[in-house]
Amino acid sequence: MENKRITRITIYAAVVMIVIVVAGLIYKLTNGFTEEVKSFYAEVNGKEVINEIKGVMISEDEPLGVKIRYTTTKADEYNIKIVPNSEFIFSTDGEEKNFKDIPDLTDGFIISKDKKSFTEKPRSGVTETLKAALKQDISDCDDLATNDMYLLVITSGESEVKIYFAVKSAATGVKFNEEVIRF
């Protein structure tokens, strides 16, 4: 009699734990019950990203590695697009343009994509990225780089994941404002 009671309590506890885990997963996949259930999420350099992540830094030596993880059995194709997330004025072919107004910067990066993952590498600085994306000569704007300068949007079906990132710049020299250096 005592064994049946312990077994019944164990079963009830297991059912309650399963319900809690499923509810937590649904909460996570719906952004706190505010959206439809996501059909996928991204694993960004080993970290799960359901909606968005900010502050990601990449470089030529440390590319962005993203794995696509589907939450449903229906595995859709995924698309990626990189757009500006910063604002500054630059010059191209004698014409001034606003960085924020560029519709697509994807061609400014080196992207290796397969069915369930991709890597993204910068070409070097902002100037080279703009040259590759716009296929035009660009005024030097490497010193205008900011944090979360770019937004990578991954879409699959109706779901999307956003990755805000910047490119680590390599030191190319030292500039001094003072004419005399005192020790």
PDB file of C-alpha atoms in Angstrom:
ATOM      1  CA  MET A   1       0.000   0.000   0.000  1.00  0.00           C
ATOM      2  CA  GLU A   2       2.825   2.377   0.907  1.00  0.00           C
ATOM      3  CA  ASN A   3       4.670   1.579  -2.351  1.00  0.00           C
ATOM      4  CA  LYS A   4       1.590   2.474  -4.441  1.00  0.00           C
ATOM      5  CA  ARG A   5       1.327   5.816  -2.656  1.00  0.00           C
ATOM      6  CA  ILE A   6       5.008   6.638  -3.267  1.00  0.00           C
ATOM      7  CA  THR A   7       4.674   5.622  -6.932  1.00  0.00           C
ATOM      8  CA  ARG A   8       1.581   7.818  -7.363  1.00  0.00           C
ATOM      9  CA  ILE A   9       3.320  10.827  -5.766  1.00  0.00           C
ATOM     10  CA  THR A  10       6.368  10.300  -7.985  1.00  0.00           C
ATOM     11  CA  ILE A  11       4.184  10.164 -11.114  1.00  0.00           C
ATOM     12  CA  TYR A  12       2.306  13.346 -10.117  1.00  0.00           C
ATOM     13  CA  ALA A  13       5.585  15.145  -9.424  1.00  0.00           C
ATOM     14  CA  ALA A  14       6.980  14.054 -12.815  1.00  0.00           C
ATOM     15  CA  VAL A  15       3.824  15.247 -14.623  1.00  0.00           C
ATOM     16  CA  VAL A  16       3.982  18.635 -12.855  1.00  0.00           C
ATOM     17  CA  MET A  17       7.668  19.017 -13.769  1.00  0.00           C
ATOM     18  CA  ILE A  18       6.967  18.156 -17.427  1.00  0.00           C
ATOM     19  CA  VAL A  19       4.156  20.740 -17.536  1.00  0.00           C
ATOM     20  CA  ILE A  20       6.464  23.386 -16.039  1.00  0.00           C
ATOM     21  CA  VAL A  21       9.252  22.612 -18.536  1.00  0.00           C
ATOM     22  CA  VAL A  22       6.845  22.711 -21.514  1.00  0.00           C
ATOM     23  CA  ALA A  23       5.308  25.996 -20.301  1.00  0.00           C
ATOM     24  CA  GLY A  24       8.785  27.491 -19.868  1.00  0.00           C
ATOM     25  CA  LEU A  25       9.801  26.437 -23.360  1.00  0.00           C
ATOM     26  CA  ILE A  26       6.635  27.912 -24.872  1.00  0.00           C
ATOM     27  CA  TYR A  27       7.216  31.113 -22.879  1.00  0.00           C
ATOM     28  CA  LYS A  28      10.744  31.326 -24.261  1.00  0.00           C
ATOM     29  CA  LEU A  29       9.729  30.557 -27.878  1.00  0.00           C
ATOM     30  CA  THR A  30       6.920  33.143 -27.829  1.00  0.00           C
ATOM     31  CA  ASN A  31       8.946  36.003 -26.312  1.00  0.00           C
ATOM     32  CA  GLY A  32       6.946  35.955 -23.088  1.00  0.00           C
ATOM     33  CA  PHE A  33       3.657  34.929 -24.737  1.00  0.00           C
ATOM     34  CA  THR A  34       3.706  38.110 -26.886  1.00  0.00           C
ATOM     35  CA  GLU A  35       4.421  36.488 -30.283  1.00  0.00           C
ATOM     36  CA  GLU A  36       3.625  33.358 -32.252  1.00  0.00           C
ATOM     37  CA  VAL A  37       5.796  30.323 -31.495  1.00  0.00           C
ATOM     38  CA  LYS A  38       9.167  30.683 -33.248  1.00  0.00           C
ATOM     39  CA  SER A  39       9.895  28.077 -35.896  1.00  0.00           C
ATOM     40  CA  PHE A  40      13.647  28.402 -35.291  1.00  0.00           C
ATOM     41  CA  TYR A  41      16.308  29.988 -33.140  1.00  0.00           C
ATOM     42  CA  ALA A  42      19.964  30.748 -33.741  1.00  0.00           C
ATOM     43  CA  GLU A  43      23.003  29.539 -31.889  1.00  0.00           C
ATOM     44  CA  VAL A  44      25.478  32.424 -32.074  1.00  0.00           C
ATOM     45  CA  ASN A  45      29.026  31.394 -31.216  1.00  0.00           C
ATOM     46  CA  GLY A  46      27.570  28.735 -28.903  1.00  0.00           C
ATOM     47  CA  LYS A  47      24.864  30.933 -27.280  1.00  0.00           C
ATOM     48  CA  GLU A  48      21.120  30.378 -27.905  1.00  0.00           C
ATOM     49  CA  VAL A  49      19.330  33.421 -29.350  1.00  0.00           C
ATOM     50  CA  ILE A  50      15.545  33.262 -29.615  1.00  0.00           C
ATOM     51  CA  ASN A  51      14.782  36.916 -30.472  1.00  0.00           C
ATOM     52  CA  GLU A  52      17.844  39.155 -30.543  1.00  0.00           C
ATOM     53  CA  ILE A  53      21.334  39.682 -29.207  1.00  0.00           C
ATOM     54  CA  LYS A  54      23.333  42.898 -28.956  1.00  0.00           C
ATOM     55  CA  GLY A  55      27.008  43.634 -28.479  1.00  0.00           C
ATOM     56  CA  VAL A  56      28.440  40.905 -30.717  1.00  0.00           C
ATOM     57  CA  MET A  57      31.968  41.660 -31.967  1.00  0.00           C
ATOM     58  CA  ILE A  58      33.514  39.990 -34.998  1.00  0.00           C
ATOM     59  CA  SER A  59      36.829  40.255 -36.814  1.00  0.00           C
ATOM     60  CA  GLU A  60      38.678  38.595 -39.659  1.00  0.00           C
ATOM     61  CA  ASP A  61      40.269  36.243 -37.107  1.00  0.00           C
ATOM     62  CA  GLU A  62      37.038  35.695 -35.131  1.00  0.00           C
ATOM     63  CA  PRO A  63      34.135  35.392 -37.596  1.00  0.00           C
ATOM     64  CA  LEU A  64      30.517  35.168 -36.550  1.00  0.00           C
ATOM     65  CA  GLY A  65      29.441  31.517 -36.419  1.00  0.00           C
ATOM     66  CA  VAL A  66      25.678  30.878 -36.494  1.00  0.00           C
ATOM     67  CA  LYS A  67      23.836  27.557 -36.388  1.00  0.00           C
ATOM     68  CA  ILE A  68      20.139  27.471 -37.246  1.00  0.00           C
ATOM     69  CA  ARG A  69      18.088  25.260 -34.918  1.00  0.00           C
ATOM     70  CA  TYR A  70      14.508  24.486 -35.949  1.00  0.00           C
ATOM     71  CA  THR A  71      11.852  24.040 -33.249  1.00  0.00           C
ATOM     72  CA  THR A  72       9.376  22.377 -35.584  1.00  0.00           C
ATOM     73  CA  THR A  73       9.792  19.366 -37.824  1.00  0.00           C
ATOM     74  CA  LYS A  74       9.141  21.545 -40.881  1.00  0.00           C
ATOM     75  CA  ALA A  75      12.625  22.843 -41.722  1.00  0.00           C
ATOM     76  CA  ASP A  76      12.200  25.953 -43.867  1.00  0.00           C
ATOM     77  CA  GLU A  77      14.935  27.668 -45.763  1.00  0.00           C
ATOM     78  CA  TYR A  78      16.464  30.619 -43.971  1.00  0.00           C
ATOM     79  CA  ASN A  79      17.591  33.963 -45.355  1.00  0.00           C
ATOM     80  CA  ILE A  80      20.076  36.470 -44.009  1.00  0.00           C
ATOM     81  CA  LYS A  81      20.333  40.192 -44.592  1.00  0.00           C
ATOM     82  CA  ILE A  82      22.678  42.774 -43.092  1.00  0.00           C
ATOM     83  CA  VAL A  83      21.463  46.361 -42.750  1.00  0.00           C
ATOM     84  CA  PRO A  84      22.901  49.491 -41.114  1.00  0.00           C
ATOM     85  CA  ASN A  85      22.196  50.193 -37.457  1.00  0.00           C
ATOM     86  CA  SER A  86      24.107  53.452 -37.202  1.00  0.00           C
ATOM     87  CA  GLU A  87      23.949  56.872 -38.761  1.00  0.00           C
ATOM     88  CA  PHE A  88      26.690  58.961 -40.357  1.00  0.00           C
ATOM     89  CA  ILE A  89      27.347  60.769 -43.633  1.00  0.00           C
ATOM     90  CA  PHE A  90      29.912  59.487 -46.133  1.00  0.00           C
ATOM     91  CA  SER A  91      30.855  60.423 -49.672  1.00  0.00           C
ATOM     92  CA  THR A  92      30.652  58.221 -52.769  1.00  0.00           C
ATOM     93  CA  ASP A  93      31.423  59.447 -56.275  1.00  0.00           C
ATOM     94  CA  GLY A  94      31.149  63.054 -55.061  1.00  0.00           C
ATOM     95  CA  GLU A  95      27.691  62.503 -53.566  1.00  0.00           C
ATOM     96  CA  GLU A  96      26.944  62.497 -49.822  1.00  0.00           C
ATOM     97  CA  LYS A  97      24.921  59.587 -48.466  1.00  0.00           C
ATOM     98  CA  ASN A  98      23.642  58.565 -45.059  1.00  0.00           C
ATOM     99  CA  PHE A  99      24.832  55.151 -43.873  1.00  0.00           C
ATOM    100  CA  LYS A 100      21.387  54.457 -42.364  1.00  0.00           C
ATOM    101  CA  ASP A 101      19.760  54.797 -45.820  1.00  0.00           C
ATOM    102  CA  ILE A 102      21.641  51.878 -47.390  1.00  0.00           C
ATOM    103  CA  PRO A 103      19.051  49.124 -47.927  1.00  0.00           C
ATOM    104  CA  ASP A 104      21.404  46.129 -47.871  1.00  0.00           C
ATOM    105  CA  LEU A 105      25.021  45.617 -46.737  1.00  0.00           C
ATOM    106  CA  THR A 106      25.111  41.836 -47.091  1.00  0.00           C
ATOM    107  CA  ASP A 107      27.550  41.892 -50.025  1.00  0.00           C
ATOM    108  CA  GLY A 108      29.970  43.867 -47.857  1.00  0.00           C
ATOM    109  CA  PHE A 109      30.734  40.726 -45.825  1.00  0.00           C
ATOM    110  CA  ILE A 110      32.166  37.324 -46.681  1.00  0.00           C
ATOM    111  CA  ILE A 111      29.438  34.785 -45.931  1.00  0.00           C
ATOM    112  CA  SER A 112      29.761  30.994 -46.150  1.00  0.00           C
ATOM    113  CA  LYS A 113      26.287  29.473 -45.913  1.00  0.00           C
ATOM    114  CA  ASP A 114      25.024  25.904 -45.825  1.00  0.00           C
ATOM    115  CA  LYS A 115      21.671  24.313 -44.973  1.00  0.00           C
ATOM    116  CA  LYS A 116      21.765  24.782 -41.178  1.00  0.00           C
ATOM    117  CA  SER A 117      24.631  27.174 -40.447  1.00  0.00           C
ATOM    118  CA  PHE A 118      26.713  30.037 -41.760  1.00  0.00           C
ATOM    119  CA  THR A 119      29.801  32.057 -40.934  1.00  0.00           C
ATOM    120  CA  GLU A 120      30.275  35.744 -41.556  1.00  0.00           C
ATOM    121  CA  LYS A 121      33.609  37.533 -41.841  1.00  0.00           C
ATOM    122  CA  PRO A 122      34.241  41.234 -42.343  1.00  0.00           C
ATOM    123  CA  ARG A 123      36.260  42.405 -45.331  1.00  0.00           C
ATOM    124  CA  SER A 124      38.179  44.755 -43.005  1.00  0.00           C
ATOM    125  CA  GLY A 125      36.887  48.198 -42.005  1.00  0.00           C
ATOM    126  CA  VAL A 126      33.760  50.201 -42.724  1.00  0.00           C
ATOM    127  CA  THR A 127      35.205  51.638 -45.930  1.00  0.00           C
ATOM    128  CA  GLU A 128      35.914  48.220 -47.482  1.00  0.00           C
ATOM    129  CA  THR A 129      32.483  46.965 -46.384  1.00  0.00           C
ATOM    130  CA  LEU A 130      30.774  49.902 -48.096  1.00  0.00           C
ATOM    131  CA  LYS A 131      32.904  49.545 -51.240  1.00  0.00           C
ATOM    132  CA  ALA A 132      31.937  45.878 -51.559  1.00  0.00           C
ATOM    133  CA  ALA A 133      28.253  46.473 -50.779  1.00  0.00           C
ATOM    134  CA  LEU A 134      27.760  49.515 -53.031  1.00  0.00           C
ATOM    135  CA  LYS A 135      30.377  48.619 -55.656  1.00  0.00           C
ATOM    136  CA  GLN A 136      31.563  52.250 -55.673  1.00  0.00           C
ATOM    137  CA  ASP A 137      34.517  54.255 -54.406  1.00  0.00           C
ATOM    138  CA  ILE A 138      33.893  55.465 -50.853  1.00  0.00           C
ATOM    139  CA  SER A 139      35.490  58.191 -48.753  1.00  0.00           C
ATOM    140  CA  ASP A 140      37.485  56.850 -45.805  1.00  0.00           C
ATOM    141  CA  CYS A 141      35.053  56.247 -42.951  1.00  0.00           C
ATOM    142  CA  ASP A 142      36.851  53.594 -40.867  1.00  0.00           C
ATOM    143  CA  ASP A 143      37.062  56.007 -37.918  1.00  0.00           C
ATOM    144  CA  LEU A 144      33.229  56.227 -37.835  1.00  0.00           C
ATOM    145  CA  ALA A 145      32.732  52.662 -36.596  1.00  0.00           C
ATOM    146  CA  THR A 146      30.436  52.271 -33.571  1.00  0.00           C
ATOM    147  CA  ASN A 147      29.144  49.464 -31.360  1.00  0.00           C
ATOM    148  CA  ASP A 148      26.224  47.505 -32.834  1.00  0.00           C
ATOM    149  CA  MET A 149      26.836  49.283 -36.135  1.00  0.00           C
ATOM    150  CA  TYR A 150      25.260  46.478 -38.170  1.00  0.00           C
ATOM    151  CA  LEU A 151      22.076  44.442 -37.834  1.00  0.00           C
ATOM    152  CA  LEU A 152      22.001  40.884 -39.149  1.00  0.00           C
ATOM    153  CA  VAL A 153      18.423  39.653 -39.651  1.00  0.00           C
ATOM    154  CA  ILE A 154      17.843  35.923 -40.062  1.00  0.00           C
ATOM    155  CA  THR A 155      14.373  34.955 -41.295  1.00  0.00           C
ATOM    156  CA  SER A 156      12.718  31.595 -41.743  1.00  0.00           C
ATOM    157  CA  GLY A 157       9.020  31.466 -42.480  1.00  0.00           C
ATOM    158  CA  GLU A 158       7.361  34.106 -40.300  1.00  0.00           C
ATOM    159  CA  SER A 159      10.056  34.055 -37.596  1.00  0.00           C
ATOM    160  CA  GLU A 160      13.172  36.194 -37.350  1.00  0.00           C
ATOM    161  CA  VAL A 161      16.248  36.531 -35.159  1.00  0.00           C
ATOM    162  CA  LYS A 162      18.233  39.774 -34.937  1.00  0.00           C
ATOM    163  CA  ILE A 163      21.956  40.008 -34.235  1.00  0.00           C
ATOM    164  CA  TYR A 164      23.407  43.461 -33.600  1.00  0.00           C
ATOM    165  CA  PHE A 165      27.152  43.459 -34.175  1.00  0.00           C
ATOM    166  CA  ALA A 166      30.256  45.498 -34.847  1.00  0.00           C
ATOM    167  CA  VAL A 167      33.593  44.774 -36.439  1.00  0.00           C
ATOM    168  CA  LYS A 168      36.706  44.917 -34.265  1.00  0.00           C
ATOM    169  CA  SER A 169      39.132  47.255 -35.920  1.00  0.00           C
ATOM    170  CA  ALA A 170      42.806  46.485 -36.022  1.00  0.00           C
ATOM    171  CA  ALA A 171      45.154  49.239 -34.921  1.00  0.00           C
ATOM    172  CA  THR A 172      46.698  50.727 -38.053  1.00  0.00           C
ATOM    173  CA  GLY A 173      48.747  53.492 -36.500  1.00  0.00           C
ATOM    174  CA  VAL A 174      49.025  56.027 -33.729  1.00  0.00           C
ATOM    175  CA  LYS A 175      48.019  59.689 -34.004  1.00  0.00           C
ATOM    176  CA  PHE A 176      49.058  62.420 -31.579  1.00  0.00           C
ATOM    177  CA  ASN A 177      47.318  65.767 -31.218  1.00  0.00           C
ATOM    178  CA  GLU A 178      50.210  67.392 -29.365  1.00  0.00           C
ATOM    179  CA  GLU A 179      53.232  68.640 -31.267  1.00  0.00           C
ATOM    180  CA  VAL A 180      55.485  68.074 -28.265  1.00  0.00           C
ATOM    181  CA  ILE A 181      55.514  64.978 -26.105  1.00  0.00           C
ATOM    182  CA  ARG A 182      56.636  65.605 -22.542  1.00  0.00           C
ATOM    183  CA  PHE A 183      57.954  62.957 -20.212  1.00  0.00           C
TER     184      PHE A 183
END
